[in-house]
Amino acid sequence: MNKMRLAVLAFSAVAVFGLAGWKLAASPAEEMQTFATAFLDSLSDEQKAVVVMPYDSPKRVGWHFIPKKERKGLMLEQMSDSQRTAALRLLRAALSEAGYSKANRIMLLEEVLNEMEAGKGTWERNPQRYYVTLFGDVAKAQSDNETPWGLSFEGHHLSLNFVCRGGKLVDSTPQFMATNPAIVKNETSVTLGKGTAVLNQEEQLAFKLVNALDGKQLKVARISKEAPAEIRFAGEPQPKVGEPEGIAYAGLNPDQQALLRDVIAQYVNVAPEEVAKERTEQIQADGWENVHFAWAGALEPGIGHYYRIRGKRFLIEFVNTQADPAGTPANHIHCVYRDLSGDFDLPVAP
C-alpha cells in the first residue's frame, strides 16, 4: 500500500467517523467560533499568516470550483494531523450531518479520479488538496456583535462559504458541490467503491419530478431541449438573474409540489438544522407560489440535462452534461445553492 493510499485512509477515518460526536448543544455560529479558535490556536504564526485574511479582502468573495494550482488559504495537506482534525471540526460545525457527509465524499472522489486517470491527468487529484481560509478577527467577533467573520472551505468541486456575526450564521452561500464521476461505475481499490453516487438524490428526485409532468406542464417547464454546458454565474460574487422561467409551483399538482419541495430540501439541508429551518421559513414567507422549476435537456439519465429552481430569494442550479474520465456521458454533476438577497452577506447591487 503506497504512501498516498495510507494518507487517504487516515484522512477518511478521521473525516467520516471521528467527527460525528463533536457537535455541541450550541448555535452553529457558536460552534464555528469555538472550533475556529481551536484551529487558530493549533497553527504556527507562519500558518496563521496564510489562513487569516482581512474581512474586506477581495478574496473573500472570490470563489470557484475548478482545479487550480493555488488557492487562498492553507491546504489540508500542509497541516499536521491535529491541525487537519481541527480544520475538519470547524467544517463539520458549519454543516449538517448530511452536508458534511457529502462534502467529505466529494473530497474522497479525488482518489477515484486519480485511479481512473492512472495518475496521468492534467491536475493533481488529492483528497487533501482543500483549503481553509478565515476572514476577519474571530476573537474580536466573540465580544462584539457587530464584527463579522467568514470561513471559506474550497477545492476542486467544492466551495463552501460562511459569514458569522453576533453569534449567528448569517450567510452560508455560495454553496457549491459537484461530483465526477456522478456514479462510480466500476470497482475501485480506493475508499469509495462502485455504486457511490454522492449527489444522487439531487438528480433522481428532479428526474422523478420532470417525468411526472404532463405534456402541457412539460411545455412550460422545459426551457430548452439542449442543456447548457455549465451553471450560470460560476465564480461570480452575485448571480444576476432575470425573470423566473419554467413552471410555477401553483401549476403543479400536490404530488408534484411535494417532489419539488423534496428536491429543494436536498440543498437546504446541507446547512445545519437551525439554518436549514431559516432557509425553509424564508421560502414560505416569500410564498411557494413564487417558486419556479425549469428544465433543459434530456428527460433521462446518460444524456445532458439541467434544471434550475428559483424563488424570490434563492436560486438552485444543477447541470450534468460532461463525461467522466472513462468517457461515460453525462456522469459529472455541478450544482449550487445561492442567496439572491446577497451571497457572502453582501447587499445586492441595484
PDB file of C-alpha atoms in Angstrom, residues 32-293:
ATOM      1  CA  MET A  32     -17.940  27.509  14.478  1.00  0.00           C
ATOM      2  CA  GLN A  33     -16.381  30.205  16.652  1.00  0.00           C
ATOM      3  CA  THR A  34     -15.250  27.636  19.216  1.00  0.00           C
ATOM      4  CA  PHE A  35     -13.667  25.413  16.574  1.00  0.00           C
ATOM      5  CA  ALA A  36     -12.226  28.335  14.593  1.00  0.00           C
ATOM      6  CA  THR A  37     -10.462  29.499  17.753  1.00  0.00           C
ATOM      7  CA  ALA A  38      -9.151  25.990  18.441  1.00  0.00           C
ATOM      8  CA  PHE A  39      -7.959  25.693  14.838  1.00  0.00           C
ATOM      9  CA  LEU A  40      -6.135  29.029  15.018  1.00  0.00           C
ATOM     10  CA  ASP A  41      -4.552  28.072  18.328  1.00  0.00           C
ATOM     11  CA  SER A  42      -3.104  24.958  16.693  1.00  0.00           C
ATOM     12  CA  LEU A  43      -1.310  26.926  13.960  1.00  0.00           C
ATOM     13  CA  SER A  44       2.142  28.441  13.809  1.00  0.00           C
ATOM     14  CA  ASP A  45       2.498  32.167  13.157  1.00  0.00           C
ATOM     15  CA  GLU A  46       3.521  31.388   9.572  1.00  0.00           C
ATOM     16  CA  GLN A  47       0.416  29.258   9.033  1.00  0.00           C
ATOM     17  CA  LYS A  48      -1.857  31.890  10.575  1.00  0.00           C
ATOM     18  CA  ALA A  49      -0.489  34.441   8.129  1.00  0.00           C
ATOM     19  CA  VAL A  50      -1.722  32.204   5.305  1.00  0.00           C
ATOM     20  CA  VAL A  51      -5.052  31.255   6.877  1.00  0.00           C
ATOM     21  CA  VAL A  52      -6.264  34.646   8.143  1.00  0.00           C
ATOM     22  CA  MET A  53      -7.167  37.459   5.752  1.00  0.00           C
ATOM     23  CA  PRO A  54      -8.954  40.791   6.270  1.00  0.00           C
ATOM     24  CA  TYR A  55     -12.729  40.518   6.190  1.00  0.00           C
ATOM     25  CA  ASP A  56     -12.888  43.078   3.381  1.00  0.00           C
ATOM     26  CA  SER A  57     -10.321  41.257   1.248  1.00  0.00           C
ATOM     27  CA  PRO A  58     -11.497  40.797  -2.358  1.00  0.00           C
ATOM     28  CA  LYS A  59     -10.502  37.152  -1.957  1.00  0.00           C
ATOM     29  CA  ARG A  60     -13.435  36.621   0.416  1.00  0.00           C
ATOM     30  CA  VAL A  61     -15.863  36.880  -2.491  1.00  0.00           C
ATOM     31  CA  GLY A  62     -13.557  35.165  -4.973  1.00  0.00           C
ATOM     32  CA  TRP A  63     -14.765  31.577  -5.243  1.00  0.00           C
ATOM     33  CA  HIS A  64     -14.552  28.759  -7.769  1.00  0.00           C
ATOM     34  CA  PHE A  65     -14.690  25.003  -8.035  1.00  0.00           C
ATOM     35  CA  ILE A  66     -12.365  24.317 -10.951  1.00  0.00           C
ATOM     36  CA  PRO A  67      -8.947  22.702 -10.332  1.00  0.00           C
ATOM     37  CA  LYS A  68      -6.294  25.305  -9.543  1.00  0.00           C
ATOM     38  CA  LYS A  69      -2.582  25.150  -8.794  1.00  0.00           C
ATOM     39  CA  GLU A  70      -3.015  27.641  -5.950  1.00  0.00           C
ATOM     40  CA  ARG A  71      -5.942  28.849  -3.875  1.00  0.00           C
ATOM     41  CA  LYS A  72      -6.425  31.223  -0.979  1.00  0.00           C
ATOM     42  CA  GLY A  73      -5.859  29.758   2.464  1.00  0.00           C
ATOM     43  CA  LEU A  74      -3.965  26.795   3.883  1.00  0.00           C
ATOM     44  CA  MET A  75      -4.234  23.358   2.297  1.00  0.00           C
ATOM     45  CA  LEU A  76      -5.217  20.370   4.432  1.00  0.00           C
ATOM     46  CA  GLU A  77      -2.133  18.509   3.218  1.00  0.00           C
ATOM     47  CA  GLN A  78       0.071  21.264   4.651  1.00  0.00           C
ATOM     48  CA  MET A  79      -1.331  20.718   8.145  1.00  0.00           C
ATOM     49  CA  SER A  80      -0.374  18.258  10.845  1.00  0.00           C
ATOM     50  CA  ASP A  81      -2.869  15.536  11.741  1.00  0.00           C
ATOM     51  CA  SER A  82      -4.117  17.517  14.740  1.00  0.00           C
ATOM     52  CA  GLN A  83      -4.434  20.717  12.701  1.00  0.00           C
ATOM     53  CA  ARG A  84      -6.295  18.887   9.953  1.00  0.00           C
ATOM     54  CA  THR A  85      -8.652  17.412  12.538  1.00  0.00           C
ATOM     55  CA  ALA A  86      -9.267  20.911  13.945  1.00  0.00           C
ATOM     56  CA  ALA A  87      -9.995  22.245  10.452  1.00  0.00           C
ATOM     57  CA  LEU A  88     -12.474  19.453   9.764  1.00  0.00           C
ATOM     58  CA  ARG A  89     -14.161  20.005  13.127  1.00  0.00           C
ATOM     59  CA  LEU A  90     -14.727  23.602  12.029  1.00  0.00           C
ATOM     60  CA  LEU A  91     -16.208  22.491   8.709  1.00  0.00           C
ATOM     61  CA  ARG A  92     -18.401  19.934  10.474  1.00  0.00           C
ATOM     62  CA  ALA A  93     -19.799  22.691  12.703  1.00  0.00           C
ATOM     63  CA  ALA A  94     -20.745  24.725   9.621  1.00  0.00           C
ATOM     64  CA  LEU A  95     -22.746  21.904   8.001  1.00  0.00           C
ATOM     65  CA  SER A  96     -25.440  19.380   8.809  1.00  0.00           C
ATOM     66  CA  GLU A  97     -24.507  15.734   9.159  1.00  0.00           C
ATOM     67  CA  ALA A  98     -25.799  15.123   5.630  1.00  0.00           C
ATOM     68  CA  GLY A  99     -23.941  18.165   4.299  1.00  0.00           C
ATOM     69  CA  TYR A 100     -20.673  17.124   5.910  1.00  0.00           C
ATOM     70  CA  SER A 101     -21.033  13.594   4.548  1.00  0.00           C
ATOM     71  CA  LYS A 102     -21.491  14.958   1.036  1.00  0.00           C
ATOM     72  CA  ALA A 103     -18.526  17.311   1.357  1.00  0.00           C
ATOM     73  CA  ASN A 104     -16.281  14.562   2.717  1.00  0.00           C
ATOM     74  CA  ARG A 105     -17.172  12.130  -0.065  1.00  0.00           C
ATOM     75  CA  ILE A 106     -16.686  14.823  -2.714  1.00  0.00           C
ATOM     76  CA  MET A 107     -13.131  15.230  -1.409  1.00  0.00           C
ATOM     77  CA  LEU A 108     -12.605  11.459  -1.481  1.00  0.00           C
ATOM     78  CA  LEU A 109     -13.788  11.307  -5.104  1.00  0.00           C
ATOM     79  CA  GLU A 110     -10.427  12.870  -5.950  1.00  0.00           C
ATOM     80  CA  GLU A 111      -8.955   9.480  -5.099  1.00  0.00           C
ATOM     81  CA  VAL A 112     -11.362   7.818  -7.559  1.00  0.00           C
ATOM     82  CA  LEU A 113     -10.430  10.348 -10.239  1.00  0.00           C
ATOM     83  CA  ASN A 114      -6.741   9.711  -9.643  1.00  0.00           C
ATOM     84  CA  GLU A 115      -7.265   5.986 -10.144  1.00  0.00           C
ATOM     85  CA  MET A 116      -9.405   6.463 -13.265  1.00  0.00           C
ATOM     86  CA  GLU A 117      -6.789   8.770 -14.764  1.00  0.00           C
ATOM     87  CA  ALA A 118      -3.967   6.436 -13.662  1.00  0.00           C
ATOM     88  CA  GLY A 119      -2.268   9.443 -12.088  1.00  0.00           C
ATOM     89  CA  LYS A 120      -1.713  10.936 -15.545  1.00  0.00           C
ATOM     90  CA  GLY A 121      -4.436  13.598 -15.556  1.00  0.00           C
ATOM     91  CA  THR A 122      -3.742  17.288 -16.098  1.00  0.00           C
ATOM     92  CA  TRP A 123      -4.422  18.063 -12.452  1.00  0.00           C
ATOM     93  CA  GLU A 124      -3.290  16.523  -9.193  1.00  0.00           C
ATOM     94  CA  ARG A 125      -6.149  14.504  -7.693  1.00  0.00           C
ATOM     95  CA  ASN A 126      -5.704  14.673  -3.957  1.00  0.00           C
ATOM     96  CA  PRO A 127      -8.419  14.445  -1.259  1.00  0.00           C
ATOM     97  CA  GLN A 128      -6.318  16.696   0.971  1.00  0.00           C
ATOM     98  CA  ARG A 129      -5.967  19.444  -1.630  1.00  0.00           C
ATOM     99  CA  TYR A 130      -8.684  21.554   0.003  1.00  0.00           C
ATOM    100  CA  TYR A 131      -8.051  24.954   1.519  1.00  0.00           C
ATOM    101  CA  VAL A 132      -9.234  26.697   4.698  1.00  0.00           C
ATOM    102  CA  THR A 133      -9.391  30.486   4.975  1.00  0.00           C
ATOM    103  CA  LEU A 134     -10.685  32.650   7.816  1.00  0.00           C
ATOM    104  CA  PHE A 135     -11.658  36.255   7.145  1.00  0.00           C
ATOM    105  CA  GLY A 136     -11.685  38.883   9.876  1.00  0.00           C
ATOM    106  CA  ASP A 137     -10.957  38.807  13.598  1.00  0.00           C
ATOM    107  CA  VAL A 138     -12.576  35.728  15.130  1.00  0.00           C
ATOM    108  CA  ALA A 139     -11.535  36.713  18.681  1.00  0.00           C
ATOM    109  CA  LYS A 140     -12.965  40.226  18.379  1.00  0.00           C
ATOM    110  CA  ALA A 141     -16.221  38.879  16.967  1.00  0.00           C
ATOM    111  CA  GLN A 142     -16.728  36.884  20.169  1.00  0.00           C
ATOM    112  CA  SER A 143     -17.177  40.077  22.203  1.00  0.00           C
ATOM    113  CA  ASP A 144     -18.504  42.446  19.525  1.00  0.00           C
ATOM    114  CA  ASN A 145     -21.844  41.576  17.942  1.00  0.00           C
ATOM    115  CA  GLU A 146     -21.186  43.954  15.039  1.00  0.00           C
ATOM    116  CA  THR A 147     -17.910  42.324  13.966  1.00  0.00           C
ATOM    117  CA  PRO A 148     -18.377  39.731  11.205  1.00  0.00           C
ATOM    118  CA  TRP A 149     -16.007  36.945  10.316  1.00  0.00           C
ATOM    119  CA  GLY A 150     -16.017  34.482   7.454  1.00  0.00           C
ATOM    120  CA  LEU A 151     -14.936  30.978   6.544  1.00  0.00           C
ATOM    121  CA  SER A 152     -14.091  29.530   3.139  1.00  0.00           C
ATOM    122  CA  PHE A 153     -13.528  25.822   2.564  1.00  0.00           C
ATOM    123  CA  GLU A 154     -12.676  25.225  -1.068  1.00  0.00           C
ATOM    124  CA  GLY A 155     -11.044  22.934  -3.596  1.00  0.00           C
ATOM    125  CA  HIS A 156     -11.928  21.011  -6.718  1.00  0.00           C
ATOM    126  CA  HIS A 157     -15.708  20.542  -6.901  1.00  0.00           C
ATOM    127  CA  LEU A 158     -16.340  22.128  -3.523  1.00  0.00           C
ATOM    128  CA  SER A 159     -16.808  25.761  -2.498  1.00  0.00           C
ATOM    129  CA  LEU A 160     -18.455  26.423   0.861  1.00  0.00           C
ATOM    130  CA  ASN A 161     -18.644  29.982   2.174  1.00  0.00           C
ATOM    131  CA  PHE A 162     -19.923  31.274   5.509  1.00  0.00           C
ATOM    132  CA  VAL A 163     -20.360  34.530   7.406  1.00  0.00           C
ATOM    133  CA  CYS A 164     -20.989  34.767  11.160  1.00  0.00           C
ATOM    134  CA  ARG A 165     -21.977  37.834  13.154  1.00  0.00           C
ATOM    135  CA  GLY A 166     -23.394  38.322  16.645  1.00  0.00           C
ATOM    136  CA  GLY A 167     -23.436  34.610  17.391  1.00  0.00           C
ATOM    137  CA  LYS A 168     -25.429  33.797  14.249  1.00  0.00           C
ATOM    138  CA  LEU A 169     -24.540  32.166  10.961  1.00  0.00           C
ATOM    139  CA  VAL A 170     -25.926  34.951   8.781  1.00  0.00           C
ATOM    140  CA  ASP A 171     -24.964  33.600   5.352  1.00  0.00           C
ATOM    141  CA  SER A 172     -23.838  30.241   4.012  1.00  0.00           C
ATOM    142  CA  THR A 173     -23.652  30.809   0.270  1.00  0.00           C
ATOM    143  CA  PRO A 174     -22.439  30.264  -2.390  1.00  0.00           C
ATOM    144  CA  GLN A 175     -22.873  26.576  -1.555  1.00  0.00           C
ATOM    145  CA  PHE A 176     -21.353  24.630  -4.438  1.00  0.00           C
ATOM    146  CA  MET A 177     -20.942  20.871  -4.689  1.00  0.00           C
ATOM    147  CA  ALA A 178     -20.032  18.624  -7.614  1.00  0.00           C
ATOM    148  CA  THR A 179     -19.156  15.025  -8.385  1.00  0.00           C
ATOM    149  CA  ASN A 180     -17.034  13.345 -11.028  1.00  0.00           C
ATOM    150  CA  PRO A 181     -17.932  10.603 -11.556  1.00  0.00           C
ATOM    151  CA  ALA A 182     -21.533  11.270 -10.577  1.00  0.00           C
ATOM    152  CA  ILE A 183     -21.884   7.497 -10.232  1.00  0.00           C
ATOM    153  CA  VAL A 184     -18.800   5.333  -9.736  1.00  0.00           C
ATOM    154  CA  LYS A 185     -19.387   2.739 -12.458  1.00  0.00           C
ATOM    155  CA  ASN A 186     -16.517   0.312 -11.851  1.00  0.00           C
ATOM    156  CA  GLU A 187     -14.826  -1.456  -8.974  1.00  0.00           C
ATOM    157  CA  THR A 188     -12.089   0.573  -7.295  1.00  0.00           C
ATOM    158  CA  SER A 189      -9.183  -0.133  -4.960  1.00  0.00           C
ATOM    159  CA  VAL A 190      -9.740   3.130  -3.065  1.00  0.00           C
ATOM    160  CA  THR A 191     -12.012   4.367  -0.279  1.00  0.00           C
ATOM    161  CA  LEU A 192     -15.170   4.965  -2.315  1.00  0.00           C
ATOM    162  CA  GLY A 193     -16.359   1.950  -4.272  1.00  0.00           C
ATOM    163  CA  LYS A 194     -18.575   1.026  -7.188  1.00  0.00           C
ATOM    164  CA  GLY A 195     -22.067   2.471  -6.952  1.00  0.00           C
ATOM    165  CA  THR A 196     -21.083   5.594  -4.981  1.00  0.00           C
ATOM    166  CA  ALA A 197     -23.378   8.452  -6.075  1.00  0.00           C
ATOM    167  CA  VAL A 198     -22.898  11.372  -3.711  1.00  0.00           C
ATOM    168  CA  LEU A 199     -25.449  13.732  -5.306  1.00  0.00           C
ATOM    169  CA  ASN A 200     -27.852  11.028  -6.406  1.00  0.00           C
ATOM    170  CA  GLN A 201     -30.962  12.500  -4.732  1.00  0.00           C
ATOM    171  CA  GLU A 202     -30.405  15.937  -6.272  1.00  0.00           C
ATOM    172  CA  GLU A 203     -30.541  14.241  -9.680  1.00  0.00           C
ATOM    173  CA  GLN A 204     -33.044  11.397  -9.280  1.00  0.00           C
ATOM    174  CA  LEU A 205     -35.735  13.390  -7.459  1.00  0.00           C
ATOM    175  CA  ALA A 206     -35.586  16.024 -10.198  1.00  0.00           C
ATOM    176  CA  PHE A 207     -35.922  13.338 -12.892  1.00  0.00           C
ATOM    177  CA  LYS A 208     -38.901  11.961 -10.995  1.00  0.00           C
ATOM    178  CA  LEU A 209     -40.475  15.417 -10.969  1.00  0.00           C
ATOM    179  CA  VAL A 210     -39.893  16.306 -14.605  1.00  0.00           C
ATOM    180  CA  ASN A 211     -41.161  12.910 -15.742  1.00  0.00           C
ATOM    181  CA  ALA A 212     -44.287  13.343 -13.614  1.00  0.00           C
ATOM    182  CA  LEU A 213     -45.288  16.402 -15.651  1.00  0.00           C
ATOM    183  CA  ASP A 214     -47.976  16.022 -18.286  1.00  0.00           C
ATOM    184  CA  GLY A 215     -47.447  17.315 -21.805  1.00  0.00           C
ATOM    185  CA  LYS A 216     -48.885  20.757 -21.122  1.00  0.00           C
ATOM    186  CA  GLN A 217     -46.841  21.197 -17.936  1.00  0.00           C
ATOM    187  CA  LEU A 218     -43.656  19.994 -19.601  1.00  0.00           C
ATOM    188  CA  LYS A 219     -44.083  22.519 -22.395  1.00  0.00           C
ATOM    189  CA  VAL A 220     -43.977  25.281 -19.763  1.00  0.00           C
ATOM    190  CA  ALA A 221     -41.232  23.757 -17.611  1.00  0.00           C
ATOM    191  CA  ARG A 222     -38.794  22.766 -20.359  1.00  0.00           C
ATOM    192  CA  ILE A 223     -36.966  25.913 -21.409  1.00  0.00           C
ATOM    193  CA  SER A 224     -34.668  24.185 -23.921  1.00  0.00           C
ATOM    194  CA  LYS A 225     -34.188  20.764 -25.442  1.00  0.00           C
ATOM    195  CA  GLU A 226     -30.437  21.292 -25.096  1.00  0.00           C
ATOM    196  CA  ALA A 227     -28.801  21.501 -21.676  1.00  0.00           C
ATOM    197  CA  PRO A 228     -26.284  24.307 -21.091  1.00  0.00           C
ATOM    198  CA  ALA A 229     -22.676  23.290 -20.605  1.00  0.00           C
ATOM    199  CA  GLU A 230     -22.411  24.852 -17.156  1.00  0.00           C
ATOM    200  CA  ILE A 231     -24.324  26.503 -14.336  1.00  0.00           C
ATOM    201  CA  ARG A 232     -24.674  30.252 -14.694  1.00  0.00           C
ATOM    202  CA  PHE A 233     -22.683  32.797 -12.679  1.00  0.00           C
ATOM    203  CA  ALA A 234     -19.879  30.378 -11.790  1.00  0.00           C
ATOM    204  CA  GLY A 235     -17.285  32.244  -9.725  1.00  0.00           C
ATOM    205  CA  GLU A 236     -19.279  35.480  -9.678  1.00  0.00           C
ATOM    206  CA  PRO A 237     -19.858  37.113  -6.262  1.00  0.00           C
ATOM    207  CA  GLN A 238     -23.564  37.589  -7.019  1.00  0.00           C
ATOM    208  CA  PRO A 239     -25.862  35.977  -9.584  1.00  0.00           C
ATOM    209  CA  LYS A 240     -27.563  38.435 -11.927  1.00  0.00           C
ATOM    210  CA  VAL A 241     -30.909  36.792 -12.582  1.00  0.00           C
ATOM    211  CA  GLY A 242     -33.756  37.935 -14.788  1.00  0.00           C
ATOM    212  CA  GLU A 243     -37.382  36.924 -14.577  1.00  0.00           C
ATOM    213  CA  PRO A 244     -38.145  33.389 -13.379  1.00  0.00           C
ATOM    214  CA  GLU A 245     -38.551  30.743 -16.074  1.00  0.00           C
ATOM    215  CA  GLY A 246     -40.293  27.394 -16.132  1.00  0.00           C
ATOM    216  CA  ILE A 247     -43.415  26.200 -14.402  1.00  0.00           C
ATOM    217  CA  ALA A 248     -44.712  27.881 -11.258  1.00  0.00           C
ATOM    218  CA  TYR A 249     -45.359  25.907  -8.083  1.00  0.00           C
ATOM    219  CA  ALA A 250     -49.062  26.659  -8.458  1.00  0.00           C
ATOM    220  CA  GLY A 251     -49.005  24.932 -11.854  1.00  0.00           C
ATOM    221  CA  LEU A 252     -48.091  21.614 -10.221  1.00  0.00           C
ATOM    222  CA  ASN A 253     -50.442  19.126  -8.615  1.00  0.00           C
ATOM    223  CA  PRO A 254     -49.955  18.242  -4.912  1.00  0.00           C
ATOM    224  CA  ASP A 255     -47.740  15.202  -5.617  1.00  0.00           C
ATOM    225  CA  GLN A 256     -45.564  17.212  -7.975  1.00  0.00           C
ATOM    226  CA  GLN A 257     -45.348  20.051  -5.452  1.00  0.00           C
ATOM    227  CA  ALA A 258     -44.160  17.565  -2.832  1.00  0.00           C
ATOM    228  CA  LEU A 259     -41.460  16.342  -5.217  1.00  0.00           C
ATOM    229  CA  LEU A 260     -40.305  19.911  -5.851  1.00  0.00           C
ATOM    230  CA  ARG A 261     -40.088  20.532  -2.105  1.00  0.00           C
ATOM    231  CA  ASP A 262     -38.056  17.323  -1.773  1.00  0.00           C
ATOM    232  CA  VAL A 263     -35.577  18.495  -4.423  1.00  0.00           C
ATOM    233  CA  ILE A 264     -35.172  21.861  -2.701  1.00  0.00           C
ATOM    234  CA  ALA A 265     -34.664  20.123   0.644  1.00  0.00           C
ATOM    235  CA  GLN A 266     -31.548  18.381  -0.687  1.00  0.00           C
ATOM    236  CA  TYR A 267     -29.882  21.788  -0.971  1.00  0.00           C
ATOM    237  CA  VAL A 268     -31.465  23.479   2.038  1.00  0.00           C
ATOM    238  CA  ASN A 269     -30.483  20.639   4.368  1.00  0.00           C
ATOM    239  CA  VAL A 270     -26.767  20.846   3.608  1.00  0.00           C
ATOM    240  CA  ALA A 271     -26.804  23.599   6.244  1.00  0.00           C
ATOM    241  CA  PRO A 272     -27.143  22.924   9.985  1.00  0.00           C
ATOM    242  CA  GLU A 273     -30.689  22.329  11.199  1.00  0.00           C
ATOM    243  CA  GLU A 274     -31.131  25.865  12.549  1.00  0.00           C
ATOM    244  CA  VAL A 275     -30.009  27.432   9.266  1.00  0.00           C
ATOM    245  CA  ALA A 276     -31.971  24.943   7.153  1.00  0.00           C
ATOM    246  CA  LYS A 277     -35.089  25.907   9.112  1.00  0.00           C
ATOM    247  CA  GLU A 278     -34.411  29.590   8.431  1.00  0.00           C
ATOM    248  CA  ARG A 279     -33.960  28.863   4.725  1.00  0.00           C
ATOM    249  CA  THR A 280     -37.269  26.991   4.599  1.00  0.00           C
ATOM    250  CA  GLU A 281     -39.100  29.700   6.540  1.00  0.00           C
ATOM    251  CA  GLN A 282     -37.745  32.290   4.120  1.00  0.00           C
ATOM    252  CA  ILE A 283     -39.140  30.343   1.154  1.00  0.00           C
ATOM    253  CA  GLN A 284     -42.501  30.052   2.914  1.00  0.00           C
ATOM    254  CA  ALA A 285     -42.537  33.767   3.783  1.00  0.00           C
ATOM    255  CA  ASP A 286     -41.789  34.678   0.166  1.00  0.00           C
ATOM    256  CA  GLY A 287     -44.574  32.348  -0.959  1.00  0.00           C
ATOM    257  CA  TRP A 288     -44.291  28.938  -2.559  1.00  0.00           C
ATOM    258  CA  GLU A 289     -46.347  30.386  -5.412  1.00  0.00           C
ATOM    259  CA  ASN A 290     -43.252  32.408  -6.364  1.00  0.00           C
ATOM    260  CA  VAL A 291     -41.089  29.297  -6.820  1.00  0.00           C
ATOM    261  CA  HIS A 292     -40.435  28.159 -10.414  1.00  0.00           C
ATOM    262  CA  PHE A 293     -38.944  24.931 -11.781  1.00  0.00           C
TER     263      PHE A 293
END
